[in-house]
PDB file of C-alpha atoms in Angstrom:
ATOM      1  CA  MET A   1      -0.156   0.161  -0.011  1.00 52.00           C
ATOM      2  CA  ALA A   2       2.628   2.405   0.839  1.00 65.00           C
ATOM      3  CA  SER A   3       4.588   1.689  -2.481  1.00 69.00           C
ATOM      4  CA  GLY A   4       1.519   2.407  -4.466  1.00 72.00           C
ATOM      5  CA  HIS A   5       0.472   5.724  -2.507  1.00 72.00           C
ATOM      6  CA  LEU A   6       4.264   6.844  -2.838  1.00 72.00           C
ATOM      7  CA  GLY A   7       4.770   5.921  -6.407  1.00 75.00           C
ATOM      8  CA  ASP A   8       1.380   6.584  -7.942  1.00 79.00           C
ATOM      9  CA  ARG A   9      -0.797   9.152  -5.589  1.00 81.00           C
ATOM     10  CA  ALA A  10       1.549  11.303  -3.498  1.00 83.00           C
ATOM     11  CA  GLY A  11       2.708  14.260  -5.453  1.00 83.00           C
ATOM     12  CA  GLU A  12       6.448  14.991  -6.150  1.00 87.00           C
ATOM     13  CA  GLY A  13       7.939  16.848  -3.164  1.00 87.00           C
ATOM     14  CA  THR A  14       5.070  15.687  -0.830  1.00 87.00           C
ATOM     15  CA  THR A  15       6.264  14.905   2.791  1.00 87.00           C
ATOM     16  CA  MET A  16       4.937  12.055   4.699  1.00 82.00           C
ATOM     17  CA  PRO A  17       4.791  11.223   8.208  1.00 83.00           C
ATOM     18  CA  ILE A  18       6.891   8.205   9.132  1.00 79.00           C
ATOM     19  CA  PHE A  19       6.484   6.305  12.587  1.00 75.00           C
ATOM     20  CA  LEU A  20       9.605   4.439  13.619  1.00 77.00           C
ATOM     21  CA  HIS A  21       9.989   2.085  16.477  1.00 76.00           C
ATOM     22  CA  SER A  22      13.075   0.127  17.174  1.00 83.00           C
ATOM     23  CA  ASN A  23      12.999  -3.721  18.314  1.00 86.00           C
ATOM     24  CA  ASN A  24      16.509  -4.203  20.006  1.00 88.00           C
ATOM     25  CA  ASN A  25      15.657  -7.924  20.473  1.00 89.00           C
ATOM     26  CA  PHE A  26      14.834  -8.877  16.927  1.00 95.00           C
ATOM     27  CA  ARG A  27      18.287 -10.100  16.087  1.00 96.00           C
ATOM     28  CA  LEU A  28      20.089 -13.018  15.269  1.00 97.00           C
ATOM     29  CA  PRO A  29      21.304 -15.024  18.471  1.00 97.00           C
ATOM     30  CA  GLU A  30      24.742 -14.223  19.916  1.00 96.00           C
ATOM     31  CA  ASP A  31      25.549 -18.060  19.485  1.00 97.00           C
ATOM     32  CA  THR A  32      25.895 -18.121  15.832  1.00 97.00           C
ATOM     33  CA  THR A  33      25.601 -22.222  16.013  1.00 98.00           C
ATOM     34  CA  MET A  34      22.215 -21.787  17.146  1.00 98.00           C
ATOM     35  CA  PRO A  35      19.228 -23.018  14.793  1.00 98.00           C
ATOM     36  CA  VAL A  36      16.899 -20.089  13.496  1.00 98.00           C
ATOM     37  CA  ILE A  37      13.492 -20.563  12.401  1.00 98.00           C
ATOM     38  CA  MET A  38      11.617 -17.672  10.657  1.00 98.00           C
ATOM     39  CA  ILE A  39       8.164 -17.303   9.740  1.00 98.00           C
ATOM     40  CA  GLY A  40       7.747 -14.192   7.159  1.00 94.00           C
ATOM     41  CA  PRO A  41       4.820 -14.018   5.092  1.00 93.00           C
ATOM     42  CA  GLY A  42       4.574 -11.324   2.434  1.00 92.00           C
ATOM     43  CA  THR A  43       6.708  -8.303   3.281  1.00 91.00           C
ATOM     44  CA  GLY A  44       7.569  -9.840   6.520  1.00 94.00           C
ATOM     45  CA  ILE A  45      10.097 -11.728   4.606  1.00 95.00           C
ATOM     46  CA  ALA A  46      12.748  -8.685   4.499  1.00 94.00           C
ATOM     47  CA  PRO A  47      14.246  -9.140   7.902  1.00 96.00           C
ATOM     48  CA  PHE A  48      14.870 -12.935   7.195  1.00 97.00           C
ATOM     49  CA  ARG A  49      16.502 -11.950   3.850  1.00 97.00           C
ATOM     50  CA  ALA A  50      19.148  -9.928   5.952  1.00 97.00           C
ATOM     51  CA  PHE A  51      19.406 -12.554   8.567  1.00 98.00           C
ATOM     52  CA  LEU A  52      20.200 -15.207   5.980  1.00 98.00           C
ATOM     53  CA  GLU A  53      22.578 -12.783   4.163  1.00 98.00           C
ATOM     54  CA  GLU A  54      24.263 -12.034   7.283  1.00 98.00           C
ATOM     55  CA  ARG A  55      24.877 -15.526   8.274  1.00 97.00           C
ATOM     56  CA  GLN A  56      26.053 -16.612   4.708  1.00 97.00           C
ATOM     57  CA  ALA A  57      28.592 -13.367   4.726  1.00 97.00           C
ATOM     58  CA  THR A  58      29.896 -14.230   8.050  1.00 97.00           C
ATOM     59  CA  GLY A  59      30.124 -17.844   7.796  1.00 96.00           C
ATOM     60  CA  GLN A  60      27.688 -18.693  10.767  1.00 96.00           C
ATOM     61  CA  THR A  61      26.941 -22.434  11.061  1.00 96.00           C
ATOM     62  CA  GLY A  62      23.568 -22.559  12.797  1.00 97.00           C
ATOM     63  CA  ASP A  63      20.691 -24.097  10.702  1.00 98.00           C
ATOM     64  CA  ASN A  64      18.192 -21.869   9.092  1.00 98.00           C
ATOM     65  CA  TRP A  65      14.541 -22.683   8.290  1.00 98.00           C
ATOM     66  CA  LEU A  66      12.372 -20.402   6.488  1.00 98.00           C
ATOM     67  CA  PHE A  67       8.578 -20.360   6.007  1.00 98.00           C
ATOM     68  CA  PHE A  68       7.418 -18.000   3.358  1.00 97.00           C
ATOM     69  CA  GLY A  69       3.677 -17.379   2.628  1.00 95.00           C
ATOM     70  CA  GLU A  70       1.903 -15.242  -0.162  1.00 95.00           C
ATOM     71  CA  GLN A  71      -1.013 -15.187  -2.505  1.00 96.00           C
ATOM     72  CA  ARG A  72       0.289 -16.556  -5.532  1.00 95.00           C
ATOM     73  CA  GLU A  73       3.904 -18.461  -6.172  1.00 95.00           C
ATOM     74  CA  ALA A  74       3.940 -17.191  -9.882  1.00 95.00           C
ATOM     75  CA  MET A  75       3.574 -13.343  -8.867  1.00 94.00           C
ATOM     76  CA  ASP A  76       4.501 -13.163  -5.314  1.00 94.00           C
ATOM     77  CA  PHE A  77       7.279 -15.357  -4.382  1.00 94.00           C
ATOM     78  CA  LEU A  78       9.638 -12.511  -3.296  1.00 93.00           C
ATOM     79  CA  TYR A  79      13.317 -13.087  -3.708  1.00 94.00           C
ATOM     80  CA  LYS A  80      12.643 -16.626  -4.989  1.00 95.00           C
ATOM     81  CA  ASP A  81      15.892 -17.229  -7.020  1.00 96.00           C
ATOM     82  CA  GLN A  82      17.893 -15.887  -4.068  1.00 97.00           C
ATOM     83  CA  PHE A  83      16.158 -18.297  -1.404  1.00 97.00           C
ATOM     84  CA  GLN A  84      16.450 -21.103  -3.688  1.00 97.00           C
ATOM     85  CA  SER A  85      20.039 -20.676  -4.371  1.00 97.00           C
ATOM     86  CA  MET A  86      20.672 -20.217  -0.383  1.00 97.00           C
ATOM     87  CA  HIS A  87      18.561 -23.417  -0.179  1.00 98.00           C
ATOM     88  CA  LYS A  88      20.682 -25.157  -2.571  1.00 97.00           C
ATOM     89  CA  ASP A  89      24.061 -24.133  -1.420  1.00 96.00           C
ATOM     90  CA  GLY A  90      22.946 -25.111   2.521  1.00 96.00           C
ATOM     91  CA  VAL A  91      22.704 -21.678   3.814  1.00 97.00           C
ATOM     92  CA  LEU A  92      19.009 -22.029   4.174  1.00 98.00           C
ATOM     93  CA  THR A  93      18.695 -25.559   5.722  1.00 98.00           C
ATOM     94  CA  ARG A  94      15.030 -25.828   4.954  1.00 98.00           C
ATOM     95  CA  LEU A  95      12.483 -23.819   2.922  1.00 98.00           C
ATOM     96  CA  ASP A  96       8.536 -24.136   3.328  1.00 98.00           C
ATOM     97  CA  THR A  97       6.273 -22.245   1.373  1.00 97.00           C
ATOM     98  CA  ALA A  98       2.584 -21.500   1.457  1.00 97.00           C
ATOM     99  CA  PHE A  99       0.717 -19.820  -1.508  1.00 96.00           C
ATOM    100  CA  SER A 100      -2.662 -19.366  -0.398  1.00 95.00           C
ATOM    101  CA  ARG A 101      -4.644 -18.820  -3.682  1.00 94.00           C
ATOM    102  CA  ASP A 102      -2.672 -21.550  -5.752  1.00 93.00           C
ATOM    103  CA  GLN A 103      -5.119 -24.262  -5.125  1.00 95.00           C
ATOM    104  CA  ALA A 104      -8.896 -24.522  -3.779  1.00 94.00           C
ATOM    105  CA  ARG A 105      -7.990 -24.883  -0.424  1.00 95.00           C
ATOM    106  CA  LYS A 106      -6.199 -21.785   1.234  1.00 96.00           C
ATOM    107  CA  VAL A 107      -2.888 -22.732   2.769  1.00 95.00           C
ATOM    108  CA  TYR A 108      -0.798 -20.508   5.111  1.00 96.00           C
ATOM    109  CA  VAL A 109       2.306 -20.541   6.814  1.00 97.00           C
ATOM    110  CA  GLN A 110       0.633 -21.791   9.958  1.00 97.00           C
ATOM    111  CA  ASP A 111      -0.609 -24.851   8.047  1.00 97.00           C
ATOM    112  CA  ARG A 112       3.016 -25.769   6.792  1.00 98.00           C
ATOM    113  CA  MET A 113       4.102 -25.319  10.584  1.00 98.00           C
ATOM    114  CA  GLN A 114       1.500 -27.949  11.504  1.00 97.00           C
ATOM    115  CA  GLU A 115       2.479 -30.228   8.631  1.00 97.00           C
ATOM    116  CA  ARG A 116       6.156 -30.182   9.860  1.00 98.00           C
ATOM    117  CA  CYS A 117       5.229 -30.397  13.639  1.00 97.00           C
ATOM    118  CA  LYS A 118       7.660 -33.129  14.489  1.00 97.00           C
ATOM    119  CA  GLU A 119      10.634 -31.644  12.769  1.00 98.00           C
ATOM    120  CA  LEU A 120       9.738 -28.161  14.194  1.00 98.00           C
ATOM    121  CA  TYR A 121       9.288 -29.175  17.593  1.00 98.00           C
ATOM    122  CA  GLU A 122      12.783 -31.229  17.303  1.00 98.00           C
ATOM    123  CA  TRP A 123      14.399 -27.798  16.163  1.00 98.00           C
ATOM    124  CA  LEU A 124      12.799 -26.094  19.395  1.00 98.00           C
ATOM    125  CA  GLU A 125      14.197 -28.771  21.301  1.00 98.00           C
ATOM    126  CA  ARG A 126      17.577 -28.088  19.980  1.00 98.00           C
ATOM    127  CA  GLY A 127      17.437 -24.455  21.330  1.00 98.00           C
ATOM    128  CA  ALA A 128      16.134 -22.936  17.929  1.00 98.00           C
ATOM    129  CA  TYR A 129      15.290 -19.424  17.828  1.00 98.00           C
ATOM    130  CA  PHE A 130      11.875 -18.787  16.625  1.00 98.00           C
ATOM    131  CA  TYR A 131      10.929 -15.227  14.533  1.00 98.00           C
ATOM    132  CA  VAL A 132       7.702 -13.916  13.373  1.00 98.00           C
ATOM    133  CA  CYS A 133       7.582 -10.839  11.200  1.00 97.00           C
ATOM    134  CA  GLY A 134       4.452  -9.329   9.353  1.00 93.00           C
ATOM    135  CA  ASP A 135       0.740  -8.749   9.976  1.00 92.00           C
ATOM    136  CA  ALA A 136      -0.151  -8.426  13.491  1.00 92.00           C
ATOM    137  CA  THR A 137      -3.821  -8.449  12.840  1.00 90.00           C
ATOM    138  CA  ARG A 138      -4.312 -11.950  12.180  1.00 93.00           C
ATOM    139  CA  MET A 139      -1.070 -13.831  11.012  1.00 95.00           C
ATOM    140  CA  ALA A 140       0.950 -13.506  14.273  1.00 96.00           C
ATOM    141  CA  LYS A 141      -2.104 -14.546  16.336  1.00 96.00           C
ATOM    142  CA  ASP A 142      -2.608 -17.500  14.005  1.00 97.00           C
ATOM    143  CA  VAL A 143       1.153 -18.555  14.008  1.00 98.00           C
ATOM    144  CA  GLU A 144       1.316 -18.395  17.939  1.00 98.00           C
ATOM    145  CA  THR A 145      -1.609 -20.558  18.113  1.00 98.00           C
ATOM    146  CA  ALA A 146       0.069 -22.894  15.505  1.00 98.00           C
ATOM    147  CA  LEU A 147       3.305 -22.847  17.364  1.00 98.00           C
ATOM    148  CA  LEU A 148       1.412 -23.659  20.696  1.00 98.00           C
ATOM    149  CA  ASP A 149      -0.055 -26.653  19.103  1.00 98.00           C
ATOM    150  CA  VAL A 150       3.220 -27.721  17.647  1.00 98.00           C
ATOM    151  CA  ILE A 151       4.736 -27.656  21.057  1.00 98.00           C
ATOM    152  CA  ALA A 152       1.795 -29.383  22.688  1.00 98.00           C
ATOM    153  CA  ARG A 153       1.591 -32.169  20.062  1.00 98.00           C
ATOM    154  CA  GLY A 154       5.710 -32.579  19.868  1.00 97.00           C
ATOM    155  CA  SER A 155       5.823 -32.886  23.439  1.00 97.00           C
ATOM    156  CA  ASN A 156       2.868 -35.208  23.707  1.00 97.00           C
ATOM    157  CA  GLY A 157       1.736 -32.420  26.596  1.00 96.00           C
ATOM    158  CA  THR A 158      -1.287 -30.035  26.935  1.00 97.00           C
ATOM    159  CA  LEU A 159      -1.652 -26.707  25.734  1.00 97.00           C
ATOM    160  CA  ASP A 160      -1.070 -25.334  29.301  1.00 98.00           C
ATOM    161  CA  HIS A 161       2.446 -27.091  29.123  1.00 98.00           C
ATOM    162  CA  ALA A 162       2.725 -25.636  25.627  1.00 98.00           C
ATOM    163  CA  ALA A 163       2.040 -22.135  27.027  1.00 98.00           C
ATOM    164  CA  GLU A 164       4.733 -22.569  29.876  1.00 98.00           C
ATOM    165  CA  TYR A 165       7.159 -23.812  27.127  1.00 98.00           C
ATOM    166  CA  LEU A 166       6.375 -20.635  25.084  1.00 98.00           C
ATOM    167  CA  ALA A 167       6.871 -18.457  28.248  1.00 98.00           C
ATOM    168  CA  THR A 168      10.169 -19.959  28.975  1.00 98.00           C
ATOM    169  CA  MET A 169      11.287 -19.147  25.156  1.00 98.00           C
ATOM    170  CA  LYS A 170      10.171 -15.684  25.580  1.00 98.00           C
ATOM    171  CA  LYS A 171      12.187 -15.103  28.904  1.00 98.00           C
ATOM    172  CA  GLN A 172      15.332 -16.845  27.109  1.00 97.00           C
ATOM    173  CA  LYS A 173      14.573 -14.161  24.190  1.00 97.00           C
ATOM    174  CA  ARG A 174      14.146 -17.360  21.712  1.00 98.00           C
ATOM    175  CA  TYR A 175      10.730 -16.349  20.758  1.00 98.00           C
ATOM    176  CA  GLN A 176      10.797 -12.928  18.638  1.00 98.00           C
ATOM    177  CA  ARG A 177       8.247 -10.775  16.866  1.00 97.00           C
ATOM    178  CA  ASP A 178       8.269  -7.827  14.673  1.00 95.00           C
ATOM    179  CA  VAL A 179       4.817  -7.603  13.610  1.00 93.00           C
ATOM    180  CA  TYR A 180       2.755  -4.602  12.568  1.00 88.00           C
TER     181      TYR A 180
END
């Protein structure tokens, strides 16, 4: 929306207000060997591209798992070539995509998380850091609900146990969100 407004509707020389906020915790882990799980639908992918580029450029050895979602693969797979190249080269250990409008039943990143429940929980048990970036209205809530379900199923526990597990991750700064 902002690009369309700035590019097509705002007149040349128009000033626009911006509202910046910092999120000092939304950073890669200090321990560069730790696994990282990134959930970035739509433009929420931007910081994860930078995370992966940093890990690649500095030779960080931690595993990287990216969940990316958009409406249509053919038109909306942002940085497709770069991510596929990173996956082929081993920088991106796992790449899961969800294109909601490419089939009759809508598929979202939280659906892919559920499908990969066992592996996702194993990564969390290895100490993986879990990052979410994008829409705060629905996506972030749906991803957190899916994560709680993954933890409960993966640990053969209850949702109460999963909530405690997630609370511990938050205290350890292993669960980070940058949502808007």
